[in-house]
Short mmCIF file of C-alpha atoms and ligand atoms in Angstrom, two decimals:
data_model
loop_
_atom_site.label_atom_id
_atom_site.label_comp_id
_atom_site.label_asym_id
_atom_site.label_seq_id
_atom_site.Cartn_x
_atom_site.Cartn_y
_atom_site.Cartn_z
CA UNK A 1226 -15.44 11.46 -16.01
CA UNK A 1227 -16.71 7.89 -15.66
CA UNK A 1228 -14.99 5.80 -18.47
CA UNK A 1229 -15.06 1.91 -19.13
CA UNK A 1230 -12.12 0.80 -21.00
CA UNK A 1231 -12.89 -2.43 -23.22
CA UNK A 1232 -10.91 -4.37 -25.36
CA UNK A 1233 -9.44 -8.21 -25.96
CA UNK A 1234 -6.91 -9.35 -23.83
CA UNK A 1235 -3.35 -8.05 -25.30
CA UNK A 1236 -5.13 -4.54 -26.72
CA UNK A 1237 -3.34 -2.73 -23.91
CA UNK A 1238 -6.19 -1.80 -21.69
CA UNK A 1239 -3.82 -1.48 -18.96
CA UNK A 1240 -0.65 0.39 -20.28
CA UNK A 1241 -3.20 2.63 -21.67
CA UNK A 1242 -5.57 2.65 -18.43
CA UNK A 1243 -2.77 3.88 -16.67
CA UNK A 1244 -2.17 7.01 -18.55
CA UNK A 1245 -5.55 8.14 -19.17
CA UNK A 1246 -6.48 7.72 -15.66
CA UNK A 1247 -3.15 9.86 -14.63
CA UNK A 1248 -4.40 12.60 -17.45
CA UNK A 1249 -7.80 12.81 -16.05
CA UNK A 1250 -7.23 12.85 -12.26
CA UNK A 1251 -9.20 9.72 -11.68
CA UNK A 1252 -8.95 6.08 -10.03
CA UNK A 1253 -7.80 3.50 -12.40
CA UNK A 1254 -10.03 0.61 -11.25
CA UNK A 1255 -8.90 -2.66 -12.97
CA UNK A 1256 -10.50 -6.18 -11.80
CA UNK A 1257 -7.60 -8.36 -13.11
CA UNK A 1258 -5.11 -5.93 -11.10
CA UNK A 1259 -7.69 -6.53 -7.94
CA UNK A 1260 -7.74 -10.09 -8.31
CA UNK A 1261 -4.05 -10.19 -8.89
CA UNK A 1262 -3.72 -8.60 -5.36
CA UNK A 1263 -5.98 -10.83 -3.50
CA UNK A 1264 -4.39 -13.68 -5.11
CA UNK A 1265 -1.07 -12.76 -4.02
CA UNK A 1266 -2.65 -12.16 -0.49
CA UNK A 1267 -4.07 -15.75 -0.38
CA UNK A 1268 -7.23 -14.93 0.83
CA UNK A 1269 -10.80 -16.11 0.13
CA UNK A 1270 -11.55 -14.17 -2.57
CA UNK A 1271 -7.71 -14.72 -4.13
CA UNK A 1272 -8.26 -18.22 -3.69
CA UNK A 1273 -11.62 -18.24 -5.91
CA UNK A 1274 -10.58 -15.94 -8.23
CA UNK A 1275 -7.36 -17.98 -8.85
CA UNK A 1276 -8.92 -21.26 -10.10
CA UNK A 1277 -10.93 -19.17 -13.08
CA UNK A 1278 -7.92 -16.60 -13.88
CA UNK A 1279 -5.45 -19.36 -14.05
CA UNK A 1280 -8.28 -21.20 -16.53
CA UNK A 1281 -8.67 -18.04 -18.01
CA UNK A 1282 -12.25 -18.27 -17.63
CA UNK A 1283 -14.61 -15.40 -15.86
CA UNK A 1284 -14.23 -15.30 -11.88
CA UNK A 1285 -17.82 -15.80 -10.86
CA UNK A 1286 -20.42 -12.55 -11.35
CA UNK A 1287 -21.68 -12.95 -7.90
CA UNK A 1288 -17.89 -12.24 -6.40
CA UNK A 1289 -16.44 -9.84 -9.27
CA UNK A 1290 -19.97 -7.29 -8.44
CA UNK A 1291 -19.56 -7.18 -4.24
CA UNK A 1292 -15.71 -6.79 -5.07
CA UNK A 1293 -16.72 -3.71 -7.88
CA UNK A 1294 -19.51 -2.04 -5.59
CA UNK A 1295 -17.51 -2.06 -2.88
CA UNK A 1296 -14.81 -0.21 -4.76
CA UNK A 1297 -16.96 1.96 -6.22
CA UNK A 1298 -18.59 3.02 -2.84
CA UNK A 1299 -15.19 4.68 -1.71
CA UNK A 1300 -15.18 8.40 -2.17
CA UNK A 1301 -12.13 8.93 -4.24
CA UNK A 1302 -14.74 7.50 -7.26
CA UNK A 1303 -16.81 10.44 -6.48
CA UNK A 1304 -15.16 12.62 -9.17
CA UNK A 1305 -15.22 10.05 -11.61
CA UNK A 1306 -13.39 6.65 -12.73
CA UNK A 1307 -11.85 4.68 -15.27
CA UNK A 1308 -12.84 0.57 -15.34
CA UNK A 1309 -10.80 -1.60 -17.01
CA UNK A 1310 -11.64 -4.92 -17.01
CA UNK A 1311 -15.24 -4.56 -16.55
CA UNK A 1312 -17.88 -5.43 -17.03
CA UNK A 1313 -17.08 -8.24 -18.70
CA UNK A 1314 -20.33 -9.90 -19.56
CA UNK A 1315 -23.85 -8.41 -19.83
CA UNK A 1316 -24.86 -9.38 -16.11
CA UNK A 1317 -22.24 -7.35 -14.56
CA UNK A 1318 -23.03 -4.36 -17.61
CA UNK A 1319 -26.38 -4.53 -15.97
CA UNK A 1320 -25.18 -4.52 -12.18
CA UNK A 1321 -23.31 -1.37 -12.95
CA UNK A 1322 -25.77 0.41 -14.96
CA UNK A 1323 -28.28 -0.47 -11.74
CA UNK A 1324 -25.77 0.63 -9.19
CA UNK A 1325 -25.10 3.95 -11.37
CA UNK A 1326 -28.50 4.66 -11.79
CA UNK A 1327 -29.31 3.87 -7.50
CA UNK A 1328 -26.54 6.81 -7.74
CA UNK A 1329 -28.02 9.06 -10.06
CA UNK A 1330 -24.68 8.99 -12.07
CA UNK A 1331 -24.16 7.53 -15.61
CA UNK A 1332 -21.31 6.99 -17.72
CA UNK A 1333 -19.42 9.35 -19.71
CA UNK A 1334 -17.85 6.87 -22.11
CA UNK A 1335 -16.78 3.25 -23.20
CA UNK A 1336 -13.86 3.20 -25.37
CA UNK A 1337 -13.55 0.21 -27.31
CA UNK A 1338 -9.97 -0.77 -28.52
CA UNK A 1339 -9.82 -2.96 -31.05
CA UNK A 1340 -6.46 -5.35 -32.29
CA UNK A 1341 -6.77 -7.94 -35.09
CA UNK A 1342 -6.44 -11.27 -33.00
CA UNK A 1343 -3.71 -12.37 -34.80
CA UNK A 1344 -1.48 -9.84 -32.54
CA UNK A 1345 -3.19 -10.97 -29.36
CA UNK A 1346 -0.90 -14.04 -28.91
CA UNK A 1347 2.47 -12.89 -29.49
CA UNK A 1348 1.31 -9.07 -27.76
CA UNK A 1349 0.74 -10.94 -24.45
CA UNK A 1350 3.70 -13.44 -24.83
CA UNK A 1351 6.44 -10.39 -24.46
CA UNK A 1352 4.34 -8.44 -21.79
CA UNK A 1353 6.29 -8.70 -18.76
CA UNK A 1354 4.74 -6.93 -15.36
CA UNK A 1355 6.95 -5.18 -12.21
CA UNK A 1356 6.59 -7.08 -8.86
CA UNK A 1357 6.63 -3.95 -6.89
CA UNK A 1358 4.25 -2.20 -9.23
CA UNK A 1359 1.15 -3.58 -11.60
CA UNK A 1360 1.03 -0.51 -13.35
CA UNK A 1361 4.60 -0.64 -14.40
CA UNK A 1362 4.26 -3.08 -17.75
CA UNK A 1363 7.10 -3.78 -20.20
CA UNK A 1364 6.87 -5.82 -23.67
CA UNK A 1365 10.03 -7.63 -25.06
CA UNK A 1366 9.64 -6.27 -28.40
CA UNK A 1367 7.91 -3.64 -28.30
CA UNK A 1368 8.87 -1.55 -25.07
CA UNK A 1369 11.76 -3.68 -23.54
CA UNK A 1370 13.52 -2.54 -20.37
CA UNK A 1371 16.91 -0.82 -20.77
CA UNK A 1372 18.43 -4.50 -18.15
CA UNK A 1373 17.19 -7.19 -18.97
CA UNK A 1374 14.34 -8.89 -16.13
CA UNK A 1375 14.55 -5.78 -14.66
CA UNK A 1376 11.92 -2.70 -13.88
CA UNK A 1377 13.14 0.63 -15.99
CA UNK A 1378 11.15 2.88 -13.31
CA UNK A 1379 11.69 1.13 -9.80
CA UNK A 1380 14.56 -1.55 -10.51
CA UNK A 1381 11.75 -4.28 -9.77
CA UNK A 1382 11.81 -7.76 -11.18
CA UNK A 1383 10.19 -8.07 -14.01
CA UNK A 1384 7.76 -11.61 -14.27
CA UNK A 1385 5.36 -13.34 -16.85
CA UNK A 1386 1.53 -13.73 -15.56
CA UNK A 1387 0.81 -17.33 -15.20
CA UNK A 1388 -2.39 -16.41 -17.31
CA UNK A 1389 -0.18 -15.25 -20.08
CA UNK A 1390 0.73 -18.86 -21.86
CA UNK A 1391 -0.45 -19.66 -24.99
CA UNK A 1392 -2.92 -22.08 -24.62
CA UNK A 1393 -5.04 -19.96 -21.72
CA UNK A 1394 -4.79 -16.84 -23.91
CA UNK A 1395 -6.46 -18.15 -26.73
CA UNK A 1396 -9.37 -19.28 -24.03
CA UNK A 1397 -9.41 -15.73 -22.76
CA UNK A 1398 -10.23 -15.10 -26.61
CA UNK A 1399 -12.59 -17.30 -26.85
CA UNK A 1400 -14.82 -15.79 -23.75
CA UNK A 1401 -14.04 -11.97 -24.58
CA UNK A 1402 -15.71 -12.98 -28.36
CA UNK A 1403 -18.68 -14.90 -26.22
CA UNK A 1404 -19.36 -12.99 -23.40
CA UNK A 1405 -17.78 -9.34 -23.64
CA UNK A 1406 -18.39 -8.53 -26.88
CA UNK A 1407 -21.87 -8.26 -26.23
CA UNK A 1408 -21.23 -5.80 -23.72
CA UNK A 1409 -20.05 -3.61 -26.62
CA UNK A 1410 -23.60 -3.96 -28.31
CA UNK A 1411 -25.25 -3.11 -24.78
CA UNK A 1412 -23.27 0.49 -24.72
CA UNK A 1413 -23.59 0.79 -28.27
CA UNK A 1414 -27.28 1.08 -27.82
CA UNK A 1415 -26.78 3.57 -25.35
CA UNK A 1416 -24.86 6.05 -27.52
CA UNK A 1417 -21.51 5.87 -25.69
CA UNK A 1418 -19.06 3.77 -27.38
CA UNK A 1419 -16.09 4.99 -29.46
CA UNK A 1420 -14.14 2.20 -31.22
CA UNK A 1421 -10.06 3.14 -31.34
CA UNK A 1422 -7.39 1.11 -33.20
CA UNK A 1423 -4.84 -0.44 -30.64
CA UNK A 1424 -2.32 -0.67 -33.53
CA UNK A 1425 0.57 1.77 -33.01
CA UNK A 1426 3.08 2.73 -30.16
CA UNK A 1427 1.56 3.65 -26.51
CA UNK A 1428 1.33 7.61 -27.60
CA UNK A 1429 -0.42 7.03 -30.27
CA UNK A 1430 -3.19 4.83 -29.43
CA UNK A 1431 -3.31 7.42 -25.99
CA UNK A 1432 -3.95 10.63 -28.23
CA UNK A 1433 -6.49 8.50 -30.33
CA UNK A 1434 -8.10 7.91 -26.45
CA UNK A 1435 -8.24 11.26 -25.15
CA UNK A 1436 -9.10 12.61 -28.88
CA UNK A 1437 -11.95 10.05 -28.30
CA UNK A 1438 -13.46 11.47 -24.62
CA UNK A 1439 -12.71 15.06 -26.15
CA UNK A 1440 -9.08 15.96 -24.24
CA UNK A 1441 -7.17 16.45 -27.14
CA UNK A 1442 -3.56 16.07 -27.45
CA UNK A 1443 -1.56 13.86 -24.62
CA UNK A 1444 0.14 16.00 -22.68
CA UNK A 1445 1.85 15.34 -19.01
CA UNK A 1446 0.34 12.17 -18.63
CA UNK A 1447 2.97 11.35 -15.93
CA UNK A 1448 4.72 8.40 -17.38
CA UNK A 1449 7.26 7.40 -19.55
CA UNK A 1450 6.18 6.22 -23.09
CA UNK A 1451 7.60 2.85 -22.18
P1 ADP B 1072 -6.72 -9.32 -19.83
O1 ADP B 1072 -7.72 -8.24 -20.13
O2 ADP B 1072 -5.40 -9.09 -20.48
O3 ADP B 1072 -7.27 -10.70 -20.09
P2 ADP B 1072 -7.06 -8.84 -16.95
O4 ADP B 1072 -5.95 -8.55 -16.02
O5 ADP B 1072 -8.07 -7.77 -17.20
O6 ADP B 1072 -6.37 -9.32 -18.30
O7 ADP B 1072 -7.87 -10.14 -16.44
C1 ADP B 1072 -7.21 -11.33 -16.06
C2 ADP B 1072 -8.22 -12.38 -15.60
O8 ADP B 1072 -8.93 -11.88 -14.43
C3 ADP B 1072 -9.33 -12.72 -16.58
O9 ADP B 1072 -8.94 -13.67 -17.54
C4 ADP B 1072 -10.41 -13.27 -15.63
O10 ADP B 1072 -10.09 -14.58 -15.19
C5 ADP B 1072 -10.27 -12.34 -14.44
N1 ADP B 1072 -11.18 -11.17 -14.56
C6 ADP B 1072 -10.79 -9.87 -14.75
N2 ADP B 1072 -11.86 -9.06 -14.80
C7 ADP B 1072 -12.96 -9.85 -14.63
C8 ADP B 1072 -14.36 -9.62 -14.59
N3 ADP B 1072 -14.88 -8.39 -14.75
N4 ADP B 1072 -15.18 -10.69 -14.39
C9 ADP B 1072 -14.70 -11.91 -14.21
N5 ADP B 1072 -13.39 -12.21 -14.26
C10 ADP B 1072 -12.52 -11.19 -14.47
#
């Protein structure tokens, strides 16, 4: 299955990335994690993508489509994959429906998860990631770790994003309402978005994702509900 996963920053695109990708057998493909990487790395594409994600602005389309195709062009996409993170505006919805089409492969589905913003601020103020693993994510409140700083699955330390203060999350806001809500329109028009409430605990809003791309109950998705 190819599946976009869409949402406001603080919906949970990547707690819940993780599991569905897991349950369907498929590379989770997330920009922010790839940017994250090259950041840490220090190279030239960490050092321009650091400037924008620390502004919480867009990293520029030009760099965030070369870094996509190039991920896409590995085979273990072949069978399908799950994007979180993009596209983010129309021009890169565009540049994926071209390089899908130059494929002959379309997408299955674009699930839209939606959270009032008034839970945006204080959802991404708990969220605390692993060092030794992005896809290990904790919340204060909501799924805190049994010690305190410290990763329930691999004993890693557990850090706040420097994107994740107050002021830069209400700019990330402020471009997901200008620029990526309109890619919701673009798939919209295409048949293939399903809107799911982000409200809930981790299960639930899963089964409401798998109910949406027709897999039914959660079952065996490979990680704790934490
Ligand atoms: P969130 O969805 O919670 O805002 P992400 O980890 O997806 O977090 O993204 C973090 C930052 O990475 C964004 O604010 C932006 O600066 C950059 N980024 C991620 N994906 C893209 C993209 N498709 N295009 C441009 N910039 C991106």
């Amino acid at each position: 299955m190819r599946i976009i996963l869409i949402g406001p920053p603080g919906a949970g695109k990547g707690t819940q990335a993780v599991r569905l990708a897991a349950h369907l057998s498929i590379p989770h493909i997330s920009t922010g994690d790839l940017f994250r990487a090259h950041m840490n790395q220090g190279d030239q594409l960490g050092r321009t993508a650091d400037v924008a994600v620390r502004a919480g602005l867009l990293v520029p389309d030009e760099v965030t489509i070369a870094m996509i195709e190039e991920r896409l062009a590995r085979p273990d996409t072949e069978g399908g994959f799950l994007l979180d993170g993009f596209p983010r505006n129309l021009a890169q919805a565009q540049a994926l429906d071209a390089l899908l089409a130059g494929a002959r492969s379309r997408l299955d589905s674009v699930l839209d998860l939606e959270i009032p913003e008034s839970q945006v601020v204080s959802r991404i103020a708990g969220r605390r990631l692993c060092r030794e693993d992005r896809e290990h994510i904790f919340h204060l409140d909501h799924s805190p770790p049994r010690v305190a700083g410290t990763c329930d699955v691999c004993g890693g330390e557990l850090y706040q994003r420097d994107d994740d203060h107050e002021a830069t999350v209400r700019r990330r806001l402020e471009v997901y309402r200008a620029d990526t809500a309109p890619v919701v329109d673009h798939y919209r028009g295409q048949g293939l978005v399903t809107r799911i409430s982000a409200l809930g605990s981790v299960e639930e809003v899963l089964d409401r994702a798998l109910a949406a791309i027709g897999q039914g109950e959660a079952q065996g998705h490979g990680l704790p509900s934490k």
